[in-house]
PDB file of C-alpha atoms in Angstrom:
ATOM      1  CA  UNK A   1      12.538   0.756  39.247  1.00 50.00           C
ATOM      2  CA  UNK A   2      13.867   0.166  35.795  1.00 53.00           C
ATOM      3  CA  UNK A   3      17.364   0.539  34.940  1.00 58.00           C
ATOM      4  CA  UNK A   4      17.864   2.481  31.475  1.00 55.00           C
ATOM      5  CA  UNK A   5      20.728   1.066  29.202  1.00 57.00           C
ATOM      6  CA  UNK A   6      21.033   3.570  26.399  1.00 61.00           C
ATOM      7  CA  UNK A   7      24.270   5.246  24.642  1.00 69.00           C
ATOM      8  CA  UNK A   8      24.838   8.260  26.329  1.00 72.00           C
ATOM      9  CA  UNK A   9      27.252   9.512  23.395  1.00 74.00           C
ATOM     10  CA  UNK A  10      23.913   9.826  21.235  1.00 76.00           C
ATOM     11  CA  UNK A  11      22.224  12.050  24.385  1.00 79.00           C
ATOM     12  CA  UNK A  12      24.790  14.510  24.458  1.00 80.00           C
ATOM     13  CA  UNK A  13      25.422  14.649  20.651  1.00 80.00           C
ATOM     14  CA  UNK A  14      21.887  15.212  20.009  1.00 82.00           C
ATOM     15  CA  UNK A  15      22.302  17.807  23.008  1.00 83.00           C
ATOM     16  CA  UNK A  16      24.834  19.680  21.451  1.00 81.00           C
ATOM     17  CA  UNK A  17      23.039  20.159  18.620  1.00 82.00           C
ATOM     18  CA  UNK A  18      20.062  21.823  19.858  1.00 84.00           C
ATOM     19  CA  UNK A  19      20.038  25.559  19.530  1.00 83.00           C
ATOM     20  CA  UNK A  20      21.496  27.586  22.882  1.00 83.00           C
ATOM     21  CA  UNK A  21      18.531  28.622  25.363  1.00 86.00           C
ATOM     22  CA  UNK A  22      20.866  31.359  26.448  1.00 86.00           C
ATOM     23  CA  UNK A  23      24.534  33.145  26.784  1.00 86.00           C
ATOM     24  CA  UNK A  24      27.121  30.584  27.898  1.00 89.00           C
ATOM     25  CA  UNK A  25      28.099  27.644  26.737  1.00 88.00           C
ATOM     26  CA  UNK A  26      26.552  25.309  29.414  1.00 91.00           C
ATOM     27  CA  UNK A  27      23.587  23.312  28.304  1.00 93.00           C
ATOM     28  CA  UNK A  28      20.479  22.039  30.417  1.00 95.00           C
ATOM     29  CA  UNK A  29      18.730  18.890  30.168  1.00 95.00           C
ATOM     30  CA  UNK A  30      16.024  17.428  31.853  1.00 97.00           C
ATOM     31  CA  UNK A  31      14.804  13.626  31.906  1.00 96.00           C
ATOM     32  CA  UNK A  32      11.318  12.971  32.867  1.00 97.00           C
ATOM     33  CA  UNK A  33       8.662  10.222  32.375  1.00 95.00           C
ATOM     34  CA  UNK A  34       4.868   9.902  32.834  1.00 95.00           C
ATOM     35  CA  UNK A  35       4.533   7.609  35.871  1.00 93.00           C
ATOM     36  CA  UNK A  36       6.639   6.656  38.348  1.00 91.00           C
ATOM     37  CA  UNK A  37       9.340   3.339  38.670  1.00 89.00           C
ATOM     38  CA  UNK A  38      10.192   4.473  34.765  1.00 89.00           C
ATOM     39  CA  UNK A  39      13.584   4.873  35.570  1.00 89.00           C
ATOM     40  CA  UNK A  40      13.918   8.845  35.358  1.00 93.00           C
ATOM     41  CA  UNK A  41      17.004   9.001  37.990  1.00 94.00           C
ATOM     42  CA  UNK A  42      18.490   6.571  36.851  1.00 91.00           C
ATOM     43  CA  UNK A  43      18.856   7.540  33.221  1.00 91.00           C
ATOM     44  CA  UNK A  44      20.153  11.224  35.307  1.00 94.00           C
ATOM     45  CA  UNK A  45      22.318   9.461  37.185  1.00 94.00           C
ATOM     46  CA  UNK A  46      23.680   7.884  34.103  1.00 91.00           C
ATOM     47  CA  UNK A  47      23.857  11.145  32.142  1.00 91.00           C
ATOM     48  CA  UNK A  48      25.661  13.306  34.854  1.00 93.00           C
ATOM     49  CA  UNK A  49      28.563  10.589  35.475  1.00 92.00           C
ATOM     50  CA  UNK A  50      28.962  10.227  31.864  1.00 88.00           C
ATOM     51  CA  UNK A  51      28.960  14.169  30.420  1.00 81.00           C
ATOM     52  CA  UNK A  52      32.476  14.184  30.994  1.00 72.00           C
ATOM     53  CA  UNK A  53      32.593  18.367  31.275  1.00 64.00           C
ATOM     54  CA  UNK A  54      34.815  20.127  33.858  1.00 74.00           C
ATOM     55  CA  UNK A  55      31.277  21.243  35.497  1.00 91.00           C
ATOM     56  CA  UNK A  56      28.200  19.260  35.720  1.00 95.00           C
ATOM     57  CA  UNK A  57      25.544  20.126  38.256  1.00 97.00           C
ATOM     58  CA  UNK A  58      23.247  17.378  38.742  1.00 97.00           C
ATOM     59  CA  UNK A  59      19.443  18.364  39.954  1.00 98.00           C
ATOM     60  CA  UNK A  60      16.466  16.772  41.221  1.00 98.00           C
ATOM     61  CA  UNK A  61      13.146  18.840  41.446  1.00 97.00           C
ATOM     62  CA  UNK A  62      12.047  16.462  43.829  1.00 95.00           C
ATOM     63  CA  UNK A  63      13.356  18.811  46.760  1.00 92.00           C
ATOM     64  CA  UNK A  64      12.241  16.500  49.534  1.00 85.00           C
ATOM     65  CA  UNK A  65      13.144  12.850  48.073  1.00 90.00           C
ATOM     66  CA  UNK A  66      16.699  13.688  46.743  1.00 92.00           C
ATOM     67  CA  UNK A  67      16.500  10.610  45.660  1.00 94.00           C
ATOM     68  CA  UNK A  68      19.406  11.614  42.275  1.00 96.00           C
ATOM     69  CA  UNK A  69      21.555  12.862  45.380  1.00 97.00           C
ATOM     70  CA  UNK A  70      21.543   8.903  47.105  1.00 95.00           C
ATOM     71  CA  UNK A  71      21.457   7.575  43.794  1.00 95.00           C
ATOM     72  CA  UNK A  72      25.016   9.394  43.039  1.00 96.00           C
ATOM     73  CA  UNK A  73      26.362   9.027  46.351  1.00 96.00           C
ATOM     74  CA  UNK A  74      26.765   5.053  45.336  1.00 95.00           C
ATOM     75  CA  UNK A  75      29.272   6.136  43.822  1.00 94.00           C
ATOM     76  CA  UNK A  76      31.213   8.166  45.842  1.00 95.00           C
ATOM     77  CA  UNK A  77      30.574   9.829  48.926  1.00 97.00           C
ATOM     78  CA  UNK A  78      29.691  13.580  48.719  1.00 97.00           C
ATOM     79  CA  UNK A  79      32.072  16.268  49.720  1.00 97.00           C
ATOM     80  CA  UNK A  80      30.985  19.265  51.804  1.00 96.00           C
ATOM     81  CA  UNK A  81      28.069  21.941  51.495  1.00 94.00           C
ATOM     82  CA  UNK A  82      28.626  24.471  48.704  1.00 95.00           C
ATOM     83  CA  UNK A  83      26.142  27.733  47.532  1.00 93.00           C
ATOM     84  CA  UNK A  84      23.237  25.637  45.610  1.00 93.00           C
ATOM     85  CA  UNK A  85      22.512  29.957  44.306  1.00 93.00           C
ATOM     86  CA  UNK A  86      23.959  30.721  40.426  1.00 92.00           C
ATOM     87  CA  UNK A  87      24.308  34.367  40.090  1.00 87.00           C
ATOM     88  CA  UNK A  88      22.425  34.921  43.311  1.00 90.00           C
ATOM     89  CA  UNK A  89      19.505  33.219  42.203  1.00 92.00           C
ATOM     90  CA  UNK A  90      17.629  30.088  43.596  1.00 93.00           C
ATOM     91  CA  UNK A  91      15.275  27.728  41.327  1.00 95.00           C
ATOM     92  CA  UNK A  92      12.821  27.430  44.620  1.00 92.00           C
ATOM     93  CA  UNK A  93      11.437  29.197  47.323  1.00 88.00           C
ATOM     94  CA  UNK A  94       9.221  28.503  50.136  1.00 87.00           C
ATOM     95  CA  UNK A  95       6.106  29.822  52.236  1.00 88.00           C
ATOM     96  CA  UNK A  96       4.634  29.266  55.049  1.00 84.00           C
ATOM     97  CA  UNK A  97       1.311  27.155  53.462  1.00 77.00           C
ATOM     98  CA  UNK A  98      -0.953  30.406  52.718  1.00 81.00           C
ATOM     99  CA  UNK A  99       1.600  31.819  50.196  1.00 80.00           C
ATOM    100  CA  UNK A 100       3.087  34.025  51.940  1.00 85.00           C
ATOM    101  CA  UNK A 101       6.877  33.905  51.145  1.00 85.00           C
ATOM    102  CA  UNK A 102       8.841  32.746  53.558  1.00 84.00           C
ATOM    103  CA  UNK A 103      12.893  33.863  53.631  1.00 82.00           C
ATOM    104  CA  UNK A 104      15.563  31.966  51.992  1.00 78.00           C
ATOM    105  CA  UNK A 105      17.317  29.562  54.796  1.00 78.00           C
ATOM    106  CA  UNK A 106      20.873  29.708  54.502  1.00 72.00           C
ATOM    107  CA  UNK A 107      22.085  26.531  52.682  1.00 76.00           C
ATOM    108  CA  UNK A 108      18.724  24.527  52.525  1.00 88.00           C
ATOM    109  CA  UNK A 109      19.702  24.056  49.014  1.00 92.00           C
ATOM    110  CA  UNK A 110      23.126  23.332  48.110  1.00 94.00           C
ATOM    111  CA  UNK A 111      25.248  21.436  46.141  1.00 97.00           C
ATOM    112  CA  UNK A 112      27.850  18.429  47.469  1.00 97.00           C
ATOM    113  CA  UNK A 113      30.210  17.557  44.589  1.00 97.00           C
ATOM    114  CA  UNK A 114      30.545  13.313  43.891  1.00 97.00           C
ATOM    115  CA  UNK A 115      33.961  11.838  44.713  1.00 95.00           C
ATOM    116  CA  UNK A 116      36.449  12.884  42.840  1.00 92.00           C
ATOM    117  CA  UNK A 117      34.324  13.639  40.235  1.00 94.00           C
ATOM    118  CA  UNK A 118      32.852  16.725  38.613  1.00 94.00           C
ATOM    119  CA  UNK A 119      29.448  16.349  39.243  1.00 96.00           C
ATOM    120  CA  UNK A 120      27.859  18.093  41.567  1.00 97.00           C
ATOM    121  CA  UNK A 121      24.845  16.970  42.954  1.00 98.00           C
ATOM    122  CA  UNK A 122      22.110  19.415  44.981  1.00 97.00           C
ATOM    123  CA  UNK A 123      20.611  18.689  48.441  1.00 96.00           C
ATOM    124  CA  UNK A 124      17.719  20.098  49.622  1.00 93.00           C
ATOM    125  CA  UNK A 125      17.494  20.119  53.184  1.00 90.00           C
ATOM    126  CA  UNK A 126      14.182  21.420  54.696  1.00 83.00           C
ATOM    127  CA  UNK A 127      14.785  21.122  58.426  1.00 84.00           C
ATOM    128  CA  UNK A 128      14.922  24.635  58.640  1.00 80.00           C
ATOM    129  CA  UNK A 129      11.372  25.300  57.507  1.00 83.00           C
ATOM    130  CA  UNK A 130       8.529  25.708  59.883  1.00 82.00           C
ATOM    131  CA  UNK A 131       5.964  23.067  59.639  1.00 84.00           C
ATOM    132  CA  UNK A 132       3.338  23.271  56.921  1.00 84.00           C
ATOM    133  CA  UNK A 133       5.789  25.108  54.700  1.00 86.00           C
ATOM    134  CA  UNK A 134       5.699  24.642  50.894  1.00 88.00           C
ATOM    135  CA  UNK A 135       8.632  24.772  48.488  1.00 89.00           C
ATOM    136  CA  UNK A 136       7.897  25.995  45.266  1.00 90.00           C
ATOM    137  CA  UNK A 137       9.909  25.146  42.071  1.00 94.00           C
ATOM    138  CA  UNK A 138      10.316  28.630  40.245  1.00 93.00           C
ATOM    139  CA  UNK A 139       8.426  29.102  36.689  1.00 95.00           C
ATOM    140  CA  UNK A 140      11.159  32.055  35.978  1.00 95.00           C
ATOM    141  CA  UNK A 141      14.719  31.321  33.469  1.00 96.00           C
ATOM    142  CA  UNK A 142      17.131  33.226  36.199  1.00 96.00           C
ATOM    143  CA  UNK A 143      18.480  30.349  37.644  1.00 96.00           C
ATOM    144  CA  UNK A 144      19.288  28.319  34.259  1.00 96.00           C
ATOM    145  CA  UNK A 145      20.479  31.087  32.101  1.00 96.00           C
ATOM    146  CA  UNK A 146      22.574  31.836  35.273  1.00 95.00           C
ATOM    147  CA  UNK A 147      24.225  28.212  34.793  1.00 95.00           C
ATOM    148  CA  UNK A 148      24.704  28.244  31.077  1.00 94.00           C
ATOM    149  CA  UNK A 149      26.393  31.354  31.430  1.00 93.00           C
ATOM    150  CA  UNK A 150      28.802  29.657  34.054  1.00 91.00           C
ATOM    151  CA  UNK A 151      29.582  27.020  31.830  1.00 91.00           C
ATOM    152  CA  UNK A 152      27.652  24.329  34.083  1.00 90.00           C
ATOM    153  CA  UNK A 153      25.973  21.633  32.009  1.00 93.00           C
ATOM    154  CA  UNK A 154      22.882  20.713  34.287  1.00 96.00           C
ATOM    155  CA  UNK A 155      21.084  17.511  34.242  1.00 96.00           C
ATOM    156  CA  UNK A 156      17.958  17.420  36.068  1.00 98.00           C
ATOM    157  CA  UNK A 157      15.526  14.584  37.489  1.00 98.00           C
ATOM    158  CA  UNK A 158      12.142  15.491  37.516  1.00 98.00           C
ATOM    159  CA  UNK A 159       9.088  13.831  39.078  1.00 96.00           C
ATOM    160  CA  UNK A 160       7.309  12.037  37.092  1.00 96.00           C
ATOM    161  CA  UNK A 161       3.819  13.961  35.789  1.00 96.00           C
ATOM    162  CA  UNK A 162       1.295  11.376  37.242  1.00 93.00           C
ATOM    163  CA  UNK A 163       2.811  12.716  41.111  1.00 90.00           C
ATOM    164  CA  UNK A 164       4.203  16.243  40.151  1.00 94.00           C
ATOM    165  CA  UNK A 165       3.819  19.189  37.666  1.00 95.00           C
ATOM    166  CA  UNK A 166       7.574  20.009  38.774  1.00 96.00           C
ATOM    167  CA  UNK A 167       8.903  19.384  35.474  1.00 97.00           C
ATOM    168  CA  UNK A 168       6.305  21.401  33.395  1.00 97.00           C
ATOM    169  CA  UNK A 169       7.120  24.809  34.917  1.00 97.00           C
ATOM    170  CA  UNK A 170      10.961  24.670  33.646  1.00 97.00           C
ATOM    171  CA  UNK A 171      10.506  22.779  30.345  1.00 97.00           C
ATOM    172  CA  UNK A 172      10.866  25.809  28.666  1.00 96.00           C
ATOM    173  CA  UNK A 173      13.741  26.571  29.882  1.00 97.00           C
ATOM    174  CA  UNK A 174      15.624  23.077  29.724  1.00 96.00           C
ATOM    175  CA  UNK A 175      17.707  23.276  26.062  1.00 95.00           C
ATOM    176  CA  UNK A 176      16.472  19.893  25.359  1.00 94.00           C
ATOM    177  CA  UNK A 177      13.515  17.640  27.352  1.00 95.00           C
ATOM    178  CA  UNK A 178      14.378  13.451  27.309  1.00 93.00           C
ATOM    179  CA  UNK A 179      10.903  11.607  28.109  1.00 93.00           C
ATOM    180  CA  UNK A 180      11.834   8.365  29.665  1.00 92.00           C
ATOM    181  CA  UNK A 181       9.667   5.358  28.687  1.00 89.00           C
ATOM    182  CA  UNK A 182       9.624   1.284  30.165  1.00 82.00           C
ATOM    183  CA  UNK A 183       8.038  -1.316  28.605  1.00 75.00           C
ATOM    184  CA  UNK A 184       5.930  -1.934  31.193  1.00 78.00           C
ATOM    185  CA  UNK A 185       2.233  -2.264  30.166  1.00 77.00           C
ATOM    186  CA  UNK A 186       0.431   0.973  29.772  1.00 79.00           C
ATOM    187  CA  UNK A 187       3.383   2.931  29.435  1.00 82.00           C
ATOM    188  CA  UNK A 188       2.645   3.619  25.609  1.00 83.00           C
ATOM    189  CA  UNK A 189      -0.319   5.875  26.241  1.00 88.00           C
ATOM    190  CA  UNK A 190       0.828   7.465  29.072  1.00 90.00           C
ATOM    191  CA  UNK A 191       3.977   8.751  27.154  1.00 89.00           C
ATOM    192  CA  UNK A 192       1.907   9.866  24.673  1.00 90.00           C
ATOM    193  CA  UNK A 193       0.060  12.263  27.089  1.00 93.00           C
ATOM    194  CA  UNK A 194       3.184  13.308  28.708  1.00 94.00           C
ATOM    195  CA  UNK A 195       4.415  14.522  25.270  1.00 93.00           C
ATOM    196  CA  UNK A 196       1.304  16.389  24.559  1.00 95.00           C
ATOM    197  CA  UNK A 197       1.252  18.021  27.960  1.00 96.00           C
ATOM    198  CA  UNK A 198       5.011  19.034  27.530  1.00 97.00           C
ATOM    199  CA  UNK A 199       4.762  20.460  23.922  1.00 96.00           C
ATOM    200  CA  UNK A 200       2.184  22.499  25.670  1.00 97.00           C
ATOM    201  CA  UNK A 201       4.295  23.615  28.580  1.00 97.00           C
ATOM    202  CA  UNK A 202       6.903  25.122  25.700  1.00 96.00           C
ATOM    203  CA  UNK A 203       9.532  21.899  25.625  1.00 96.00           C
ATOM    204  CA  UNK A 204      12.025  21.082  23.587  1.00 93.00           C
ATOM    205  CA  UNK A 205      11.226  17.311  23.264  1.00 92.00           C
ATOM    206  CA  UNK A 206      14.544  16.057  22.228  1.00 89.00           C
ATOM    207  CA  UNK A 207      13.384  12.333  22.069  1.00 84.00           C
ATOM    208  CA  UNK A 208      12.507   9.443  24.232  1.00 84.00           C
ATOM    209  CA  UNK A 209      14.710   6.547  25.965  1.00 84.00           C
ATOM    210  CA  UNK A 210      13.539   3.010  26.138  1.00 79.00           C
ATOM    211  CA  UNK A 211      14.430   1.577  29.449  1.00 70.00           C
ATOM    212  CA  UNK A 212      14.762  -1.672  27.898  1.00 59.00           C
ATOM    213  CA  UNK A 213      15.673  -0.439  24.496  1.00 51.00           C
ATOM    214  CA  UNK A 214      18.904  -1.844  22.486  1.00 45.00           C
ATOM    215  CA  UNK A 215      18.446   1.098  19.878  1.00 44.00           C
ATOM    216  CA  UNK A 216      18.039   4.098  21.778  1.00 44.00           C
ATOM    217  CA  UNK A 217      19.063   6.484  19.660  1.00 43.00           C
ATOM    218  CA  UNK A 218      16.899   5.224  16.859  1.00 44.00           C
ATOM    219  CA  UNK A 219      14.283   5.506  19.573  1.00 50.00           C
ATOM    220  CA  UNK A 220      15.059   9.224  20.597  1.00 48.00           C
ATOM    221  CA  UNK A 221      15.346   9.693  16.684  1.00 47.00           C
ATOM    222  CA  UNK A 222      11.755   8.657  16.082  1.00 52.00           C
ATOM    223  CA  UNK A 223      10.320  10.851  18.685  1.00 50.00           C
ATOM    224  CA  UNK A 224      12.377  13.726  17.641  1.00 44.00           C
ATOM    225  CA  UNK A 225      11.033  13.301  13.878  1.00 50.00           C
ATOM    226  CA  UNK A 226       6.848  12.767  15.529  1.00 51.00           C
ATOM    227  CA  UNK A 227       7.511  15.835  17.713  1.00 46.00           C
ATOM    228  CA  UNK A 228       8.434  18.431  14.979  1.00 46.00           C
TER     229      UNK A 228
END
């Protein structure tokens, strides 16, 4: 996997200037990339240690990896379970394989705060499902708008689009989408697809990160100006 080395200053400032989504003055972002091994947790990892708010919940739609959980828990081991709900409300659900809903299970999702930090990563554990269960990442704004009007800023991982569809049912509701791009061969054309299929899904393409980039905000500037 590639490591992203980008100014984070220029993510959040860019952030901040995006138009609210909701009430509240949290913000949601999501990273996300076109195939996999682009370095989409690691650019979340990097974002959610460095937001520097007194709340920062830290998200990865891919419920059964948690691969942004182990990724943060290098550096520093994560505390007890806490209510992964905001408001009440959960951003997945599950059924049994025929879609039929199944109930929520107490604390499947939850979040485990980093260190000493304030990040707060969420855990999905699935042990409690029967087998052949699905979990579903919701296509509804409840859970988001709940966190903005908590103050949380969220940063979430999604799967890349060549294994998942994840990321396209909450684009629209993420205050600002960051596709994440190597410079591995090939990756040029599949970023361009991944734009036009999140345009599509209603995102707010913010602009794109170079995993090997030494300008990254001239990068994310150039994708904001194509994009509009």
């Amino acid at each position: 996997m590639t490591k992203p080395d980008f100014d984070i200053g220029a993510v959040f400032e860019a952030l901040r200037a995006q138009p609210r989504k909701s009430n509240g003055v949290g913000r949601a972002i999501m990273f996300i990339a076109a195939r996999r091994g682009e370095g989409v947790t690691s650019a979340a990892r990097q974002a959610a240690l460095g937001m520097g708010q007194s709340a920062v919940c830290a998200i990865d739609l891919d419920l059964r990896r948690n691969g942004l959980a182990r990724a943060l828990a290098q550096t520093g081991a994560l505390g007890p379970k806490l209510d992964g709900a905001m408001g009440g409300v959960h951003f997945c659900a599950a059924n049994d394989g025929t879609g039929q809903a199944l109930p929520q299970c107490d604390g499947a999702y939850s979040y485990r705060r980093v260190g000493g930090s304030e990040v707060y990563v969420g855990v999905y554990d699935g042990r409690c499902l029967p087998k052949g269960a699905r979990v579903l990442i919701s296509a509804a704004p409840d859970y988001w708008d709940a966190a903005r009007e908590n103050g949380a800023f969220v940063v979430v991982d999604a799967p890349a689009l060549q294994w998942s569809k994840a990321g396209l049912r909450v684009a629209r509701h993420m205050d600002a989408v960051v596709l994440v791009v190597s410079s591995e061969p090939g990756a040029a054309p599949a970023a361009l697809s991944a734009k036009a299929e999140l345009l599509a899904a209603g995102a707010h393409l913010m602009g794109l990160i170079y995993s090997k980039a030494s300008m990254p905000a001239a990068a994310m500037d150039r994708l904001l100006r194509q994009a509009s």
